[in-house]
Amino acid sequence: YNPDYRLITSSTYENEANLPNGYIERQQRDKSSRDFQRTVMGQWDIFEGQIFIDFTDKLISAEKITPHPSWDLYVGIDHGGTAIDETHATGITCVEIMAVEKQKWNLDKLYVIDEIYLQGSTIEETVKALIVKLIEIKTKQKYLYANEITDNSSYPKVRAWRGGRDMFRGIQDTSECIAERYMRYGRMHGLPISLATAGTNEAEGIERVNWLFRKNLVTVNPNCIHYIEAHRTVEYGKNEKIKDKQDDHGVEAGIYSMSAMPIWSKRIN
């Protein structure tokens, strides 16, 4: 801290005469409303409040959407608590199942297909719940797209599995980490789970999700109530950190799932 320096914040509008034509309009188009208020309006006290301000009810589908067999599925797991199964000493575990519909010329579309929300569950119980959900999705696909199913698997193919970095810590008195136990129980029940870490940059994940919301690239099935509620209510605390003691499990699992999606590099087939 140097007392000889002072910071004065002002609005970009005060410098409008010296800016390129359409600069402010482009900023408003491309930035989230929070970023626009900060960087253009000069309102740098906009730190607290709802995080996902670009999440609106128009992103929620009126009816459940079953993913087409050609869509890529992604699964994000926010595991709660320990992994000592005998104690059931877990908090809330949330799983978000998503699908990406590839577009030839435009940005791909993302669908939040289904979710699992459990409290006090063991890893094996979570895996079994996942199996039920995936079998349900595949059964609906066989019904709706009977002529387009080309395999006999009980499960739809999952392109990527992602979890938080805490899932890769060791489990007490074992040689496994939490992610390895998920994968082992998956193998035991015939479900191939290949978990990788979603990374550690929470702020980057939040911006990615808000960008997708802002571009209207996300459609949420109405039964994903925890995903919907979390994005409506989760707030920032100080220093742009998510406030403690909020039900942000749907948010975290969603960020993990989206971290694996190739949204940013458009592949033209």
Tab-separated table of C-alpha atoms in Angstrom:
chain	number	residue	atom	x	y	z
A	1	TYR	CA	0.000	0.000	0.000
A	2	ASN	CA	1.370	3.365	-1.023
A	3	PRO	CA	-0.521	6.398	0.390
A	4	ASP	CA	0.837	8.574	-2.440
A	5	TYR	CA	-1.327	6.732	-4.974
A	6	ARG	CA	-5.064	7.056	-5.361
A	7	LEU	CA	-7.463	4.990	-7.454
A	8	ILE	CA	-10.333	6.774	-9.152
A	9	THR	CA	-12.921	4.634	-10.900
A	10	SER	CA	-15.015	6.058	-13.700
A	11	SER	CA	-17.303	4.946	-16.468
A	12	THR	CA	-16.049	4.135	-19.951
A	13	TYR	CA	-18.807	6.455	-21.183
A	14	GLU	CA	-16.664	9.373	-19.983
A	15	ASN	CA	-14.124	8.409	-22.655
A	16	GLU	CA	-16.703	7.567	-25.326
A	17	ALA	CA	-15.491	10.267	-27.730
A	18	ASN	CA	-12.073	8.595	-27.975
A	19	LEU	CA	-13.307	5.039	-28.452
A	20	PRO	CA	-13.804	3.126	-31.726
A	21	ASN	CA	-17.308	3.160	-33.140
A	22	GLY	CA	-19.547	0.558	-31.529
A	23	TYR	CA	-17.012	-0.257	-28.779
A	24	ILE	CA	-19.436	0.057	-25.860
A	25	GLU	CA	-22.166	-1.827	-27.732
A	26	ARG	CA	-19.751	-4.698	-28.377
A	27	GLN	CA	-18.762	-4.746	-24.724
A	28	GLN	CA	-22.401	-4.962	-23.671
A	29	ARG	CA	-23.019	-7.753	-26.168
A	30	ASP	CA	-20.013	-9.876	-25.237
A	31	LYS	CA	-19.733	-9.386	-21.464
A	32	SER	CA	-21.914	-10.691	-18.687
A	33	SER	CA	-24.015	-7.986	-17.076
A	34	ARG	CA	-21.765	-8.085	-13.986
A	35	ASP	CA	-18.589	-7.632	-16.036
A	36	PHE	CA	-20.217	-4.846	-18.038
A	37	GLN	CA	-21.179	-3.006	-14.852
A	38	ARG	CA	-17.611	-3.301	-13.584
A	39	THR	CA	-15.453	-2.681	-16.622
A	40	VAL	CA	-17.674	-0.278	-18.564
A	41	MET	CA	-19.918	1.378	-15.983
A	42	GLY	CA	-17.113	1.569	-13.410
A	43	GLN	CA	-19.230	0.012	-10.660
A	44	TRP	CA	-16.544	-2.050	-8.975
A	45	ASP	CA	-18.662	-2.691	-5.906
A	46	ILE	CA	-20.512	-5.341	-7.949
A	47	PHE	CA	-18.852	-8.301	-6.254
A	48	GLU	CA	-21.605	-9.925	-4.238
A	49	GLY	CA	-24.962	-11.323	-5.221
A	50	GLN	CA	-26.154	-14.047	-7.583
A	51	ILE	CA	-23.282	-15.639	-9.475
A	52	PHE	CA	-25.121	-17.027	-12.477
A	53	ILE	CA	-26.945	-13.869	-13.491
A	54	ASP	CA	-27.205	-15.157	-17.063
A	55	PHE	CA	-29.272	-18.167	-15.983
A	56	THR	CA	-32.913	-17.479	-16.818
A	57	ASP	CA	-36.103	-19.524	-16.967
A	58	LYS	CA	-36.009	-19.460	-20.761
A	59	LEU	CA	-33.167	-22.015	-20.577
A	60	ILE	CA	-35.521	-24.549	-18.940
A	61	SER	CA	-37.261	-26.880	-21.373
A	62	ALA	CA	-41.028	-27.272	-21.115
A	63	GLU	CA	-40.670	-31.033	-21.537
A	64	LYS	CA	-37.957	-33.595	-20.821
A	65	ILE	CA	-35.490	-34.108	-23.653
A	66	THR	CA	-34.017	-37.545	-24.358
A	67	PRO	CA	-30.559	-37.266	-25.937
A	68	HIS	CA	-30.249	-38.537	-29.491
A	69	PRO	CA	-27.871	-41.552	-29.759
A	70	SER	CA	-25.434	-39.399	-31.754
A	71	TRP	CA	-25.046	-36.833	-28.969
A	72	ASP	CA	-21.990	-37.033	-26.709
A	73	LEU	CA	-22.737	-37.556	-23.005
A	74	TYR	CA	-20.695	-36.003	-20.189
A	75	VAL	CA	-20.930	-36.761	-16.470
A	76	GLY	CA	-19.775	-34.492	-13.637
A	77	ILE	CA	-19.587	-35.764	-10.040
A	78	ASP	CA	-19.425	-33.557	-6.947
A	79	HIS	CA	-18.626	-36.103	-4.233
A	80	GLY	CA	-19.482	-35.109	-0.680
A	81	GLY	CA	-17.431	-36.037	2.365
A	82	THR	CA	-15.221	-39.049	2.931
A	83	ALA	CA	-15.084	-42.339	1.091
A	84	ILE	CA	-15.175	-44.655	4.101
A	85	ASP	CA	-18.230	-46.631	3.097
A	86	GLU	CA	-18.862	-48.288	6.437
A	87	THR	CA	-19.590	-44.989	8.170
A	88	HIS	CA	-21.840	-43.464	5.509
A	89	ALA	CA	-19.958	-40.316	6.528
A	90	THR	CA	-20.677	-38.406	3.353
A	91	GLY	CA	-22.364	-35.123	2.793
A	92	ILE	CA	-24.317	-34.514	-0.382
A	93	THR	CA	-23.169	-36.134	-3.604
A	94	CYS	CA	-24.511	-34.624	-6.807
A	95	VAL	CA	-24.122	-35.979	-10.333
A	96	GLU	CA	-25.071	-34.033	-13.462
A	97	ILE	CA	-25.532	-35.883	-16.759
A	98	MET	CA	-25.217	-33.671	-19.831
A	99	ALA	CA	-25.267	-34.102	-23.591
A	100	VAL	CA	-23.774	-32.135	-26.483
A	101	GLU	CA	-25.488	-31.936	-29.855
A	102	LYS	CA	-22.884	-31.095	-32.483
A	103	GLN	CA	-23.748	-28.422	-35.023
A	104	LYS	CA	-22.058	-28.293	-38.391
A	105	TRP	CA	-21.707	-24.536	-38.706
A	106	ASN	CA	-22.881	-23.060	-35.413
A	107	LEU	CA	-21.699	-23.564	-31.845
A	108	ASP	CA	-22.701	-26.902	-30.357
A	109	LYS	CA	-25.801	-27.114	-28.157
A	110	LEU	CA	-25.669	-28.366	-24.585
A	111	TYR	CA	-28.424	-30.179	-22.683
A	112	VAL	CA	-28.619	-30.873	-18.957
A	113	ILE	CA	-30.302	-34.283	-19.208
A	114	ASP	CA	-30.606	-35.648	-15.669
A	115	GLU	CA	-29.151	-35.538	-12.185
A	116	ILE	CA	-28.604	-37.579	-9.040
A	117	TYR	CA	-28.733	-35.965	-5.598
A	118	LEU	CA	-27.919	-38.159	-2.607
A	119	GLN	CA	-27.100	-37.543	1.051
A	120	GLY	CA	-25.169	-40.000	3.206
A	121	SER	CA	-24.643	-42.396	0.304
A	122	THR	CA	-21.671	-44.697	-0.146
A	123	ILE	CA	-19.724	-44.636	-3.399
A	124	GLU	CA	-21.227	-47.970	-4.401
A	125	GLU	CA	-24.738	-46.624	-3.808
A	126	THR	CA	-23.934	-43.600	-5.961
A	127	VAL	CA	-22.614	-45.837	-8.740
A	128	LYS	CA	-25.761	-47.984	-8.577
A	129	ALA	CA	-27.912	-44.843	-8.841
A	130	LEU	CA	-25.847	-43.811	-11.877
A	131	ILE	CA	-26.459	-47.190	-13.473
A	132	VAL	CA	-30.218	-46.794	-13.015
A	133	LYS	CA	-30.155	-43.332	-14.626
A	134	LEU	CA	-28.032	-44.396	-17.586
A	135	ILE	CA	-30.132	-47.501	-18.237
A	136	GLU	CA	-33.230	-45.288	-18.141
A	137	ILE	CA	-31.688	-42.944	-20.737
A	138	LYS	CA	-30.683	-45.834	-23.005
A	139	THR	CA	-34.143	-47.421	-22.684
A	140	LYS	CA	-35.792	-44.177	-23.787
A	141	GLN	CA	-33.348	-43.883	-26.676
A	142	LYS	CA	-34.228	-47.390	-27.837
A	143	TYR	CA	-37.905	-46.455	-27.745
A	144	LEU	CA	-37.593	-43.095	-29.503
A	145	TYR	CA	-34.740	-43.880	-31.893
A	146	ALA	CA	-35.144	-47.630	-32.461
A	147	ASN	CA	-33.785	-47.501	-35.995
A	148	GLU	CA	-30.732	-45.443	-35.038
A	149	ILE	CA	-29.350	-47.531	-32.155
A	150	THR	CA	-26.327	-49.443	-33.449
A	151	ASP	CA	-25.135	-51.262	-30.297
A	152	ASN	CA	-26.501	-53.662	-27.709
A	153	SER	CA	-25.034	-51.953	-24.641
A	154	SER	CA	-27.275	-51.313	-21.644
A	155	TYR	CA	-25.771	-47.845	-21.259
A	156	PRO	CA	-25.394	-44.864	-23.564
A	157	LYS	CA	-21.758	-44.098	-24.274
A	158	VAL	CA	-20.286	-41.454	-21.956
A	159	ARG	CA	-17.584	-39.436	-23.682
A	160	ALA	CA	-16.016	-38.039	-20.499
A	161	TRP	CA	-16.295	-38.282	-16.701
A	162	ARG	CA	-15.083	-35.412	-14.518
A	163	GLY	CA	-14.782	-34.801	-10.782
A	164	GLY	CA	-13.352	-32.216	-8.417
A	165	ARG	CA	-9.726	-32.361	-7.333
A	166	ASP	CA	-10.757	-33.587	-3.866
A	167	MET	CA	-11.831	-36.869	-5.487
A	168	PHE	CA	-8.186	-37.618	-6.213
A	169	ARG	CA	-7.062	-37.582	-2.593
A	170	GLY	CA	-6.296	-40.852	-0.869
A	171	ILE	CA	-8.818	-42.731	1.232
A	172	GLN	CA	-7.754	-43.396	4.825
A	173	ASP	CA	-6.147	-46.812	5.377
A	174	THR	CA	-6.431	-47.808	1.710
A	175	SER	CA	-4.303	-47.593	-1.414
A	176	GLU	CA	-7.143	-45.982	-3.404
A	177	CYS	CA	-8.265	-42.444	-3.962
A	178	ILE	CA	-11.967	-41.579	-4.158
A	179	ALA	CA	-11.980	-41.487	-7.968
A	180	GLU	CA	-10.321	-44.916	-8.138
A	181	ARG	CA	-13.010	-46.347	-5.896
A	182	TYR	CA	-15.710	-44.950	-8.184
A	183	MET	CA	-13.997	-46.573	-11.141
A	184	ARG	CA	-13.579	-49.906	-9.336
A	185	TYR	CA	-17.233	-50.073	-8.312
A	186	GLY	CA	-18.177	-49.114	-11.861
A	187	ARG	CA	-16.204	-52.063	-13.231
A	188	MET	CA	-17.779	-54.374	-10.665
A	189	HIS	CA	-21.230	-53.457	-11.986
A	190	GLY	CA	-20.319	-53.355	-15.663
A	191	LEU	CA	-20.214	-49.573	-16.005
A	192	PRO	CA	-16.959	-48.204	-17.471
A	193	ILE	CA	-16.132	-45.029	-15.513
A	194	SER	CA	-12.963	-43.161	-16.462
A	195	LEU	CA	-12.741	-40.212	-14.068
A	196	ALA	CA	-10.384	-37.310	-14.613
A	197	THR	CA	-9.999	-34.079	-12.687
A	198	ALA	CA	-11.933	-31.052	-13.878
A	199	GLY	CA	-9.103	-28.720	-12.886
A	200	THR	CA	-8.798	-26.177	-10.102
A	201	ASN	CA	-9.792	-22.810	-11.555
A	202	GLU	CA	-13.269	-22.185	-10.131
A	203	ALA	CA	-13.538	-18.643	-11.522
A	204	GLU	CA	-12.761	-19.867	-15.030
A	205	GLY	CA	-15.415	-22.576	-14.707
A	206	ILE	CA	-18.009	-20.027	-13.571
A	207	GLU	CA	-17.216	-17.741	-16.509
A	208	ARG	CA	-17.458	-20.665	-18.944
A	209	VAL	CA	-20.906	-21.584	-17.643
A	210	ASN	CA	-22.147	-17.980	-17.664
A	211	TRP	CA	-20.909	-17.604	-21.250
A	212	LEU	CA	-22.876	-20.676	-22.302
A	213	PHE	CA	-25.986	-19.358	-20.546
A	214	ARG	CA	-25.559	-15.917	-22.107
A	215	LYS	CA	-25.282	-17.391	-25.609
A	216	ASN	CA	-28.439	-19.482	-25.034
A	217	LEU	CA	-26.477	-22.649	-25.778
A	218	VAL	CA	-27.862	-24.542	-22.761
A	219	THR	CA	-31.228	-26.269	-22.376
A	220	VAL	CA	-32.094	-27.754	-18.976
A	221	ASN	CA	-34.549	-30.593	-18.467
A	222	PRO	CA	-37.206	-29.476	-15.957
A	223	ASN	CA	-36.603	-32.478	-13.686
A	224	CYS	CA	-33.055	-31.260	-12.885
A	225	ILE	CA	-34.408	-29.303	-9.935
A	226	HIS	CA	-31.169	-29.075	-7.943
A	227	TYR	CA	-29.241	-27.796	-10.960
A	228	ILE	CA	-31.937	-25.180	-11.606
A	229	GLU	CA	-32.275	-24.065	-7.990
A	230	ALA	CA	-28.530	-23.809	-7.426
A	231	HIS	CA	-28.029	-21.584	-10.459
A	232	ARG	CA	-30.893	-19.369	-9.350
A	233	THR	CA	-29.688	-18.882	-5.783
A	234	VAL	CA	-25.936	-19.450	-5.287
A	235	GLU	CA	-24.189	-16.182	-4.405
A	236	TYR	CA	-20.724	-14.697	-4.198
A	237	GLY	CA	-19.227	-13.800	-0.882
A	238	LYS	CA	-16.124	-11.690	-0.463
A	239	ASN	CA	-13.316	-11.777	-3.038
A	240	GLU	CA	-15.566	-13.492	-5.577
A	241	LYS	CA	-15.623	-16.772	-3.714
A	242	ILE	CA	-18.836	-18.766	-3.435
A	243	LYS	CA	-20.360	-18.140	-0.014
A	244	ASP	CA	-20.033	-20.981	2.463
A	245	LYS	CA	-22.959	-23.172	3.519
A	246	GLN	CA	-24.855	-22.868	0.262
A	247	ASP	CA	-26.272	-25.778	-1.710
A	248	ASP	CA	-23.922	-25.379	-4.660
A	249	HIS	CA	-23.571	-29.084	-5.473
A	250	GLY	CA	-25.525	-28.813	-8.735
A	251	VAL	CA	-23.306	-25.897	-9.734
A	252	GLU	CA	-20.083	-27.788	-8.981
A	253	ALA	CA	-21.128	-30.994	-10.744
A	254	GLY	CA	-22.234	-28.943	-13.744
A	255	ILE	CA	-18.922	-27.078	-13.933
A	256	TYR	CA	-17.066	-30.382	-13.769
A	257	SER	CA	-19.121	-31.879	-16.584
A	258	MET	CA	-18.758	-28.811	-18.811
A	259	SER	CA	-14.987	-28.684	-18.274
A	260	ALA	CA	-14.579	-31.650	-20.634
A	261	MET	CA	-16.658	-30.274	-23.498
A	262	PRO	CA	-14.909	-29.113	-26.708
A	263	ILE	CA	-17.155	-26.061	-26.977
A	264	TRP	CA	-14.315	-23.629	-27.624
A	265	SER	CA	-12.699	-25.291	-30.654
A	266	LYS	CA	-15.276	-25.686	-33.399
A	267	ARG	CA	-14.671	-28.772	-35.485
A	268	ILE	CA	-16.248	-28.607	-38.950
A	269	ASN	CA	-16.851	-32.075	-40.391
